[in-house]
PDB file of C-alpha atoms and ligand atoms in Angstrom:
ATOM      1  CA  MET A 865     115.458 -72.111 135.289  1.00 97.00           C
ATOM      2  CA  TRP A 866     116.240 -70.256 132.065  1.00 98.00           C
ATOM      3  CA  LYS A 867     113.996 -67.390 131.055  1.00 98.00           C
ATOM      4  CA  THR A 868     114.032 -65.365 127.862  1.00 98.00           C
ATOM      5  CA  ILE A 869     112.688 -61.860 127.381  1.00 97.00           C
ATOM      6  CA  ASN A 870     112.415 -59.515 124.439  1.00 96.00           C
ATOM      7  CA  ASN A 871     115.471 -57.258 124.526  1.00 96.00           C
ATOM      8  CA  GLY A 872     115.013 -54.655 121.790  1.00 92.00           C
ATOM      9  CA  GLY A 873     113.571 -57.244 119.409  1.00 94.00           C
ATOM     10  CA  ARG A 874     116.242 -59.869 120.213  1.00 96.00           C
ATOM     11  CA  ASP A 875     116.275 -62.712 122.731  1.00 97.00           C
ATOM     12  CA  GLY A 876     117.731 -61.817 126.105  1.00 98.00           C
ATOM     13  CA  ALA A 877     118.243 -64.777 128.464  1.00 98.00           C
ATOM     14  CA  TYR A 878     118.948 -65.163 132.149  1.00 98.00           C
ATOM     15  CA  TRP A 879     119.140 -67.980 134.670  1.00 98.00           C
ATOM     16  CA  THR A 880     117.155 -67.632 137.867  1.00 98.00           C
ATOM     17  CA  GLU A 881     116.791 -69.700 141.010  1.00 98.00           C
ATOM     18  CA  GLY A 882     116.266 -69.303 144.750  1.00 98.00           C
ATOM     19  CA  GLU A 883     113.860 -67.196 146.766  1.00 97.00           C
ATOM     20  CA  GLY A 884     113.973 -64.042 148.816  1.00 95.00           C
ATOM     21  CA  LYS A 885     115.668 -60.728 148.097  1.00 95.00           C
ATOM     22  CA  ALA A 886     116.889 -60.277 144.535  1.00 97.00           C
ATOM     23  CA  VAL A 887     120.546 -60.361 143.540  1.00 98.00           C
ATOM     24  CA  ILE A 888     121.743 -60.015 139.947  1.00 98.00           C
ATOM     25  CA  LEU A 889     125.219 -61.235 139.016  1.00 98.00           C
ATOM     26  CA  ILE A 890     126.537 -59.660 135.794  1.00 98.00           C
ATOM     27  CA  HIS A 891     129.435 -61.309 133.991  1.00 98.00           C
ATOM     28  CA  GLY A 892     132.359 -59.580 132.263  1.00 98.00           C
ATOM     29  CA  PHE A 893     134.106 -59.756 128.900  1.00 97.00           C
ATOM     30  CA  ALA A 894     134.861 -63.266 127.521  1.00 95.00           C
ATOM     31  CA  GLU A 895     132.484 -64.758 130.088  1.00 97.00           C
ATOM     32  CA  ASP A 896     128.875 -65.813 130.376  1.00 97.00           C
ATOM     33  CA  HIS A 897     126.499 -66.464 133.310  1.00 98.00           C
ATOM     34  CA  SER A 898     128.509 -69.596 134.197  1.00 97.00           C
ATOM     35  CA  VAL A 899     131.469 -67.573 135.486  1.00 97.00           C
ATOM     36  CA  TRP A 900     129.277 -67.029 138.566  1.00 98.00           C
ATOM     37  CA  GLU A 901     128.482 -70.738 138.991  1.00 97.00           C
ATOM     38  CA  HIS A 902     130.050 -71.017 142.457  1.00 97.00           C
ATOM     39  CA  GLN A 903     128.329 -67.868 143.686  1.00 98.00           C
ATOM     40  CA  THR A 904     124.989 -68.898 142.156  1.00 98.00           C
ATOM     41  CA  ALA A 905     125.139 -72.325 143.822  1.00 98.00           C
ATOM     42  CA  PHE A 906     125.877 -70.704 147.178  1.00 98.00           C
ATOM     43  CA  LEU A 907     123.602 -67.655 147.081  1.00 98.00           C
ATOM     44  CA  ARG A 908     120.527 -69.516 145.783  1.00 98.00           C
ATOM     45  CA  ASN A 909     120.144 -70.994 149.260  1.00 97.00           C
ATOM     46  CA  HIS A 910     119.585 -67.502 150.639  1.00 97.00           C
ATOM     47  CA  TYR A 911     118.385 -65.219 147.863  1.00 97.00           C
ATOM     48  CA  ARG A 912     116.588 -64.981 144.554  1.00 98.00           C
ATOM     49  CA  VAL A 913     119.532 -65.056 142.176  1.00 98.00           C
ATOM     50  CA  LEU A 914     119.348 -63.857 138.569  1.00 98.00           C
ATOM     51  CA  VAL A 915     122.296 -64.376 136.249  1.00 98.00           C
ATOM     52  CA  PRO A 916     122.011 -63.001 132.707  1.00 98.00           C
ATOM     53  CA  ASP A 917     123.992 -63.765 129.602  1.00 98.00           C
ATOM     54  CA  LEU A 918     124.692 -60.240 128.363  1.00 98.00           C
ATOM     55  CA  PRO A 919     123.529 -59.462 124.792  1.00 98.00           C
ATOM     56  CA  GLY A 920     125.966 -61.130 122.380  1.00 96.00           C
ATOM     57  CA  THR A 921     126.863 -63.923 124.793  1.00 97.00           C
ATOM     58  CA  GLY A 922     125.555 -67.475 125.143  1.00 96.00           C
ATOM     59  CA  ARG A 923     121.764 -67.564 124.880  1.00 97.00           C
ATOM     60  CA  SER A 924     121.346 -63.794 124.485  1.00 98.00           C
ATOM     61  CA  GLN A 925     121.412 -62.376 120.986  1.00 97.00           C
ATOM     62  CA  LEU A 926     123.619 -59.404 120.173  1.00 97.00           C
ATOM     63  CA  THR A 927     121.753 -56.101 119.962  1.00 96.00           C
ATOM     64  CA  THR A 928     123.070 -53.257 117.839  1.00 94.00           C
ATOM     65  CA  PRO A 929     124.301 -50.707 118.497  1.00 94.00           C
ATOM     66  CA  LEU A 930     125.650 -52.290 121.668  1.00 97.00           C
ATOM     67  CA  SER A 931     126.664 -50.019 124.533  1.00 98.00           C
ATOM     68  CA  ILE A 932     127.239 -50.316 128.256  1.00 98.00           C
ATOM     69  CA  GLU A 933     123.996 -48.335 128.635  1.00 98.00           C
ATOM     70  CA  SER A 934     122.009 -50.678 126.361  1.00 98.00           C
ATOM     71  CA  MET A 935     123.214 -53.609 128.473  1.00 98.00           C
ATOM     72  CA  ALA A 936     122.054 -51.742 131.604  1.00 98.00           C
ATOM     73  CA  GLU A 937     118.633 -51.441 129.920  1.00 98.00           C
ATOM     74  CA  PHE A 938     118.605 -55.207 129.471  1.00 98.00           C
ATOM     75  CA  ILE A 939     119.140 -55.554 133.238  1.00 98.00           C
ATOM     76  CA  TYR A 940     116.265 -53.123 133.784  1.00 98.00           C
ATOM     77  CA  GLU A 941     114.027 -55.201 131.488  1.00 98.00           C
ATOM     78  CA  ILE A 942     114.807 -58.276 133.584  1.00 98.00           C
ATOM     79  CA  LEU A 943     113.640 -56.415 136.705  1.00 98.00           C
ATOM     80  CA  VAL A 944     110.447 -55.370 134.924  1.00 98.00           C
ATOM     81  CA  ALA A 945     109.783 -58.931 133.700  1.00 98.00           C
ATOM     82  CA  GLU A 946     110.358 -60.291 137.207  1.00 98.00           C
ATOM     83  CA  ALA A 947     108.433 -57.461 138.961  1.00 98.00           C
ATOM     84  CA  ILE A 948     111.468 -56.734 141.145  1.00 98.00           C
ATOM     85  CA  SER A 949     111.521 -53.296 142.777  1.00 97.00           C
ATOM     86  CA  GLN A 950     114.756 -53.603 144.805  1.00 97.00           C
ATOM     87  CA  VAL A 951     117.924 -55.399 143.784  1.00 97.00           C
ATOM     88  CA  THR A 952     121.553 -55.793 144.748  1.00 98.00           C
ATOM     89  CA  LEU A 953     123.581 -55.661 141.529  1.00 98.00           C
ATOM     90  CA  ILE A 954     126.982 -57.281 141.405  1.00 98.00           C
ATOM     91  CA  GLY A 955     129.164 -56.896 138.311  1.00 98.00           C
ATOM     92  CA  HIS A 956     132.465 -58.462 137.361  1.00 98.00           C
ATOM     93  CA  SER A 957     134.685 -56.086 135.394  1.00 98.00           C
ATOM     94  CA  MET A 958     132.641 -55.154 132.277  1.00 98.00           C
ATOM     95  CA  GLY A 959     129.604 -56.329 134.277  1.00 98.00           C
ATOM     96  CA  GLY A 960     130.582 -53.691 136.843  1.00 98.00           C
ATOM     97  CA  TYR A 961     130.555 -51.023 134.109  1.00 98.00           C
ATOM     98  CA  VAL A 962     127.009 -52.174 133.282  1.00 98.00           C
ATOM     99  CA  ALA A 963     125.999 -52.105 136.969  1.00 98.00           C
ATOM    100  CA  LEU A 964     127.343 -48.542 137.290  1.00 98.00           C
ATOM    101  CA  ALA A 965     125.353 -47.420 134.222  1.00 98.00           C
ATOM    102  CA  PHE A 966     122.275 -48.993 135.798  1.00 98.00           C
ATOM    103  CA  ALA A 967     123.008 -47.239 139.128  1.00 98.00           C
ATOM    104  CA  GLU A 968     123.252 -43.910 137.317  1.00 98.00           C
ATOM    105  CA  LYS A 969     119.862 -44.283 135.622  1.00 98.00           C
ATOM    106  CA  TYR A 970     117.877 -46.287 138.196  1.00 98.00           C
ATOM    107  CA  PRO A 971     119.320 -45.472 141.651  1.00 98.00           C
ATOM    108  CA  HIS A 972     115.889 -45.941 143.294  1.00 97.00           C
ATOM    109  CA  LEU A 973     115.860 -49.643 142.316  1.00 98.00           C
ATOM    110  CA  LEU A 974     119.174 -50.424 143.997  1.00 98.00           C
ATOM    111  CA  GLU A 975     119.733 -51.935 147.391  1.00 97.00           C
ATOM    112  CA  GLY A 976     123.480 -52.393 146.944  1.00 98.00           C
ATOM    113  CA  LEU A 977     126.172 -52.304 144.254  1.00 98.00           C
ATOM    114  CA  GLY A 978     129.110 -54.685 144.015  1.00 98.00           C
ATOM    115  CA  LEU A 979     132.179 -54.089 141.846  1.00 98.00           C
ATOM    116  CA  PHE A 980     134.301 -57.175 141.386  1.00 98.00           C
ATOM    117  CA  SER A 981     137.607 -56.245 139.733  1.00 98.00           C
ATOM    118  CA  SER A 982     135.964 -53.240 138.120  1.00 98.00           C
ATOM    119  CA  THR A 983     136.199 -49.463 138.020  1.00 98.00           C
ATOM    120  CA  ALA A 984     134.043 -46.377 137.642  1.00 98.00           C
ATOM    121  CA  LYS A 985     136.886 -44.645 135.803  1.00 98.00           C
ATOM    122  CA  PRO A 986     136.808 -44.469 131.989  1.00 98.00           C
ATOM    123  CA  ASP A 987     139.475 -45.942 129.725  1.00 97.00           C
ATOM    124  CA  SER A 988     142.718 -43.961 129.615  1.00 96.00           C
ATOM    125  CA  GLU A 989     144.076 -43.084 126.159  1.00 97.00           C
ATOM    126  CA  GLU A 990     146.654 -45.849 126.589  1.00 96.00           C
ATOM    127  CA  LYS A 991     143.911 -48.364 127.426  1.00 96.00           C
ATOM    128  CA  LYS A 992     141.940 -47.290 124.344  1.00 97.00           C
ATOM    129  CA  GLU A 993     144.995 -47.810 122.143  1.00 97.00           C
ATOM    130  CA  GLY A 994     145.403 -51.261 123.668  1.00 96.00           C
ATOM    131  CA  ARG A 995     141.776 -52.066 122.887  1.00 97.00           C
ATOM    132  CA  GLN A 996     142.168 -50.945 119.256  1.00 97.00           C
ATOM    133  CA  LYS A 997     145.154 -53.266 118.985  1.00 97.00           C
ATOM    134  CA  SER A 998     143.079 -56.071 120.533  1.00 96.00           C
ATOM    135  CA  ILE A 999     140.275 -55.515 118.008  1.00 97.00           C
ATOM    136  CA  ARG A1000     142.822 -55.841 115.171  1.00 97.00           C
ATOM    137  CA  MET A1001     144.218 -58.986 116.788  1.00 96.00           C
ATOM    138  CA  ILE A1002     140.765 -60.559 117.167  1.00 96.00           C
ATOM    139  CA  SER A1003     139.900 -59.768 113.532  1.00 95.00           C
ATOM    140  CA  GLN A1004     143.215 -61.118 112.247  1.00 95.00           C
ATOM    141  CA  TYR A1005     143.894 -64.163 114.434  1.00 94.00           C
ATOM    142  CA  GLY A1006     140.489 -65.049 115.893  1.00 94.00           C
ATOM    143  CA  LEU A1007     139.212 -65.406 119.411  1.00 95.00           C
ATOM    144  CA  GLU A1008     141.161 -68.404 120.651  1.00 95.00           C
ATOM    145  CA  SER A1009     144.646 -66.960 120.263  1.00 95.00           C
ATOM    146  CA  PHE A1010     143.378 -63.645 121.615  1.00 95.00           C
ATOM    147  CA  PHE A1011     141.907 -65.264 124.735  1.00 95.00           C
ATOM    148  CA  ARG A1012     145.062 -67.310 125.302  1.00 95.00           C
ATOM    149  CA  GLN A1013     147.385 -64.301 125.174  1.00 94.00           C
ATOM    150  CA  MET A1014     144.998 -62.519 127.605  1.00 93.00           C
ATOM    151  CA  LEU A1015     145.513 -65.124 130.370  1.00 95.00           C
ATOM    152  CA  PRO A1016     148.440 -63.451 132.203  1.00 93.00           C
ATOM    153  CA  SER A1017     146.342 -60.336 132.762  1.00 92.00           C
ATOM    154  CA  MET A1018     143.371 -62.398 133.960  1.00 96.00           C
ATOM    155  CA  PHE A1019     144.737 -64.889 136.503  1.00 96.00           C
ATOM    156  CA  ALA A1020     147.482 -64.575 139.111  1.00 96.00           C
ATOM    157  CA  ALA A1021     150.692 -66.366 138.066  1.00 94.00           C
ATOM    158  CA  ASP A1022     150.554 -68.981 140.812  1.00 93.00           C
ATOM    159  CA  PHE A1023     146.921 -69.814 140.056  1.00 95.00           C
ATOM    160  CA  ARG A1024     147.734 -70.323 136.359  1.00 94.00           C
ATOM    161  CA  THR A1025     150.374 -72.869 137.273  1.00 93.00           C
ATOM    162  CA  ARG A1026     148.285 -74.746 139.834  1.00 94.00           C
ATOM    163  CA  GLN A1027     144.906 -74.679 138.097  1.00 95.00           C
ATOM    164  CA  ALA A1028     145.616 -75.484 134.440  1.00 94.00           C
ATOM    165  CA  PRO A1029     142.333 -77.451 133.950  1.00 94.00           C
ATOM    166  CA  MET A1030     140.276 -74.563 135.316  1.00 93.00           C
ATOM    167  CA  ILE A1031     142.071 -72.157 132.982  1.00 94.00           C
ATOM    168  CA  GLU A1032     141.377 -74.451 130.013  1.00 94.00           C
ATOM    169  CA  ASN A1033     137.738 -74.600 131.055  1.00 94.00           C
ATOM    170  CA  TYR A1034     137.643 -70.782 131.148  1.00 94.00           C
ATOM    171  CA  ILE A1035     138.992 -70.637 127.563  1.00 95.00           C
ATOM    172  CA  GLN A1036     136.559 -73.258 126.289  1.00 96.00           C
ATOM    173  CA  GLN A1037     133.594 -71.497 127.932  1.00 95.00           C
ATOM    174  CA  ALA A1038     134.691 -68.170 126.406  1.00 96.00           C
ATOM    175  CA  LEU A1039     134.914 -69.783 122.952  1.00 96.00           C
ATOM    176  CA  THR A1040     131.570 -71.541 123.271  1.00 96.00           C
ATOM    177  CA  SER A1041     129.549 -68.562 124.398  1.00 95.00           C
ATOM    178  CA  GLY A1042     131.335 -65.722 122.585  1.00 94.00           C
ATOM    179  CA  THR A1043     131.645 -64.599 118.983  1.00 96.00           C
ATOM    180  CA  THR A1044     134.168 -62.420 117.170  1.00 96.00           C
ATOM    181  CA  GLU A1045     131.452 -59.888 116.418  1.00 96.00           C
ATOM    182  CA  GLY A1046     130.359 -59.818 120.076  1.00 97.00           C
ATOM    183  CA  ALA A1047     133.906 -59.469 121.426  1.00 97.00           C
ATOM    184  CA  ILE A1048     134.586 -56.491 119.148  1.00 97.00           C
ATOM    185  CA  ALA A1049     131.240 -54.916 120.092  1.00 97.00           C
ATOM    186  CA  TYR A1050     132.132 -55.248 123.804  1.00 98.00           C
ATOM    187  CA  TYR A1051     135.511 -53.596 123.278  1.00 97.00           C
ATOM    188  CA  GLU A1052     133.903 -50.710 121.419  1.00 98.00           C
ATOM    189  CA  ALA A1053     131.249 -50.361 124.132  1.00 98.00           C
ATOM    190  CA  MET A1054     133.873 -50.324 126.897  1.00 98.00           C
ATOM    191  CA  MET A1055     135.961 -47.702 125.089  1.00 98.00           C
ATOM    192  CA  ALA A1056     132.930 -45.436 124.731  1.00 98.00           C
ATOM    193  CA  ARG A1057     131.832 -45.593 128.366  1.00 98.00           C
ATOM    194  CA  PRO A1058     132.027 -42.333 130.317  1.00 98.00           C
ATOM    195  CA  ASP A1059     133.585 -41.590 133.687  1.00 98.00           C
ATOM    196  CA  ARG A1060     131.125 -42.823 136.340  1.00 98.00           C
ATOM    197  CA  THR A1061     133.019 -41.811 139.476  1.00 98.00           C
ATOM    198  CA  GLU A1062     130.208 -39.327 140.188  1.00 98.00           C
ATOM    199  CA  VAL A1063     127.859 -42.307 140.550  1.00 98.00           C
ATOM    200  CA  LEU A1064     130.086 -43.656 143.327  1.00 98.00           C
ATOM    201  CA  LYS A1065     130.315 -40.254 144.998  1.00 98.00           C
ATOM    202  CA  THR A1066     126.558 -39.796 145.142  1.00 98.00           C
ATOM    203  CA  ILE A1067     125.280 -43.344 145.559  1.00 98.00           C
ATOM    204  CA  LYS A1068     123.023 -43.855 148.581  1.00 96.00           C
ATOM    205  CA  VAL A1069     123.491 -47.608 149.008  1.00 97.00           C
ATOM    206  CA  PRO A1070     126.520 -49.613 150.161  1.00 98.00           C
ATOM    207  CA  VAL A1071     129.172 -50.412 147.574  1.00 98.00           C
ATOM    208  CA  LEU A1072     131.327 -53.538 147.625  1.00 98.00           C
ATOM    209  CA  PHE A1073     134.817 -53.497 146.130  1.00 98.00           C
ATOM    210  CA  PHE A1074     136.557 -56.792 145.483  1.00 98.00           C
ATOM    211  CA  ILE A1075     140.138 -56.244 144.367  1.00 98.00           C
ATOM    212  CA  GLY A1076     142.887 -58.695 143.424  1.00 98.00           C
ATOM    213  CA  LYS A1077     146.355 -57.250 143.891  1.00 97.00           C
ATOM    214  CA  GLU A1078     147.633 -59.038 140.757  1.00 96.00           C
ATOM    215  CA  ASP A1079     144.796 -57.804 138.548  1.00 97.00           C
ATOM    216  CA  GLN A1080     146.327 -56.449 135.333  1.00 95.00           C
ATOM    217  CA  ALA A1081     143.040 -55.690 133.561  1.00 95.00           C
ATOM    218  CA  VAL A1082     141.888 -53.267 136.288  1.00 96.00           C
ATOM    219  CA  PRO A1083     145.147 -52.589 138.147  1.00 95.00           C
ATOM    220  CA  VAL A1084     145.076 -52.294 141.902  1.00 96.00           C
ATOM    221  CA  ASP A1085     145.941 -48.545 141.935  1.00 96.00           C
ATOM    222  CA  ASN A1086     142.979 -47.769 139.719  1.00 96.00           C
ATOM    223  CA  ALA A1087     140.648 -49.969 141.765  1.00 97.00           C
ATOM    224  CA  LEU A1088     141.845 -48.605 145.103  1.00 97.00           C
ATOM    225  CA  SER A1089     141.588 -44.954 144.084  1.00 97.00           C
ATOM    226  CA  GLN A1090     137.779 -45.203 144.002  1.00 97.00           C
ATOM    227  CA  VAL A1091     137.054 -47.035 147.274  1.00 98.00           C
ATOM    228  CA  ILE A1092     136.942 -43.790 149.260  1.00 97.00           C
ATOM    229  CA  MET A1093     134.193 -42.333 147.039  1.00 98.00           C
ATOM    230  CA  PRO A1094     130.977 -43.935 148.330  1.00 98.00           C
ATOM    231  CA  ALA A1095     129.444 -43.013 151.690  1.00 97.00           C
ATOM    232  CA  VAL A1096     129.460 -46.682 152.716  1.00 97.00           C
ATOM    233  CA  ALA A1097     131.935 -49.150 151.242  1.00 98.00           C
ATOM    234  CA  SER A1098     132.919 -52.717 151.954  1.00 98.00           C
ATOM    235  CA  ILE A1099     136.446 -53.254 150.668  1.00 98.00           C
ATOM    236  CA  HIS A1100     138.116 -56.618 150.093  1.00 98.00           C
ATOM    237  CA  LEU A1101     141.689 -56.797 148.933  1.00 98.00           C
ATOM    238  CA  PHE A1102     143.387 -60.071 148.026  1.00 97.00           C
ATOM    239  CA  ASP A1103     147.056 -60.899 147.690  1.00 96.00           C
ATOM    240  CA  GLN A1104     148.008 -63.346 144.897  1.00 95.00           C
ATOM    241  CA  VAL A1105     144.679 -62.893 143.145  1.00 97.00           C
ATOM    242  CA  GLY A1106     144.287 -61.535 139.637  1.00 97.00           C
ATOM    243  CA  HIS A1107     141.278 -60.268 137.692  1.00 98.00           C
ATOM    244  CA  MET A1108     139.254 -63.454 138.207  1.00 97.00           C
ATOM    245  CA  GLY A1109     138.869 -63.488 142.000  1.00 97.00           C
ATOM    246  CA  LEU A1110     135.347 -64.864 141.657  1.00 97.00           C
ATOM    247  CA  LEU A1111     137.025 -68.077 140.405  1.00 96.00           C
ATOM    248  CA  GLU A1112     140.462 -67.794 141.989  1.00 97.00           C
ATOM    249  CA  VAL A1113     139.108 -67.436 145.539  1.00 97.00           C
ATOM    250  CA  TYR A1114     135.521 -68.453 144.976  1.00 97.00           C
ATOM    251  CA  GLU A1115     134.756 -69.617 148.503  1.00 97.00           C
ATOM    252  CA  GLU A1116     135.842 -66.284 149.948  1.00 98.00           C
ATOM    253  CA  SER A1117     133.865 -64.522 147.188  1.00 98.00           C
ATOM    254  CA  ASN A1118     130.736 -66.468 148.117  1.00 98.00           C
ATOM    255  CA  LEU A1119     130.951 -65.497 151.779  1.00 98.00           C
ATOM    256  CA  ILE A1120     131.757 -61.873 151.030  1.00 98.00           C
ATOM    257  CA  LEU A1121     128.763 -61.634 148.702  1.00 98.00           C
ATOM    258  CA  HIS A1122     126.453 -63.348 151.154  1.00 97.00           C
ATOM    259  CA  HIS A1123     127.408 -60.935 153.931  1.00 97.00           C
ATOM    260  CA  PHE A1124     127.246 -57.928 151.640  1.00 98.00           C
ATOM    261  CA  VAL A1125     123.727 -58.709 150.393  1.00 96.00           C
ATOM    262  CA  ALA A1126     122.548 -59.253 153.979  1.00 94.00           C
ATOM    263  CA  PHE A1127     124.196 -55.976 154.995  1.00 94.00           C
ATOM    264  CA  CYS A1128     122.513 -54.070 152.142  1.00 93.00           C
ATOM    265  CA  GLN A1129     119.137 -55.414 153.144  1.00 83.00           C
ATOM    266  CA  HIS A1130     119.766 -54.424 156.733  1.00 82.00           C
ATOM    267  CA  SER A1131     120.766 -50.891 155.643  1.00 82.00           C
ATOM    268  CA  SER A1132     117.800 -50.340 153.303  1.00 78.00           C
TER     269      SER A1132
HETATM  270  C1  MLT B1351     136.470 -57.764 131.648  1.00 60.76           C
HETATM  271  O1  MLT B1351     136.977 -58.694 132.292  1.00 60.76           O
HETATM  272  O2  MLT B1351     135.246 -57.598 131.598  1.00 60.76           O
HETATM  273  C2  MLT B1351     137.394 -56.842 130.897  1.00 60.76           C
HETATM  274  O3  MLT B1351     138.718 -57.255 131.071  1.00 60.76           O
HETATM  275  C3  MLT B1351     137.231 -55.439 131.355  1.00 60.76           C
HETATM  276  C4  MLT B1351     138.080 -54.462 130.623  1.00 60.76           C
HETATM  277  O4  MLT B1351     138.794 -54.830 129.677  1.00 60.76           O
HETATM  278  O5  MLT B1351     138.027 -53.267 130.975  1.00 60.76           O
END
C-alpha cells in the first residue's frame, strides 16, 4: 500500500507491505522504489518492507535545499510515522549514501546496514568534475540522452546485450519518475556529501556489501577498500555484474538480503 507523509511541507511517499521486522530499501540516482521490485516481492513474505520514492522522484515531491542528510531525515520521518524502533536499512548507490547519513545520526535505530554498489568515501575531485560535466549535459540535452549515455557504467556489457528490453524498461522508468531539476539536485547533493568511512569503522551492527566487479559508477577498488572497516561485514562480490546487481542478479540479491536481515536480527 502507498502511504504519504509530510516531508518538510512536501509530500513524501513510500510503498509498504508484509509483516515482521522492518526493512527499508532505498533506491539510487535515476531510479524509484520500483528498482527494488524483485526484492520487495521476495522479502514481503518474511518482513515488513518499506520502499520510499526519495524526494524529487515519483510520488515524492522535491524538497529544497536537497541534501543526502535531508533525504536521511525523510527516512527517519517514515520510521516515526510507522512507529518503527529498529530497522535494517539497505541502500543502492545514492541510497547507500542516504543510509550512511542515517546511520551516522541515528545509530540506535539500526539493526543492520546494507550497501549495494555504494561507498562511504566522498567524491574525488575527478568525480566532482565528471558530475559538473553531467549537470551541463543534463541541462543542455535533457534526461533521456544523459541516461542513455550512462548505460555502460550501469550494466555489465554482457547483460546489456542479453537484456535489451530490461534496459529499455530501466530508461523508461527513470524518465517517468525523474525530472531534470531532481537529477541536478541529486548530483549536487552527492558532490556535497562528506567522507563517512568513520561511520563504517564505528558501526555496531552488521554491514552488507554487494559489489559488482564491472561497476563503473562505484568501481570495485573503491568498494572493496571499505569492506574491512566494520566489525562485522557480509561481503558479496560478483563477476560480470555492473552497478545494477539488484536487477542483473536479482535472485541472488533476494537471497543475500533475506539471509542478511535474518542475521542482523539474530545479532541484535
Ligand atoms: C547511483 O546509482 O545512485 C549513482 O550512480 C551514484 C553516484 O553517481 O555516485
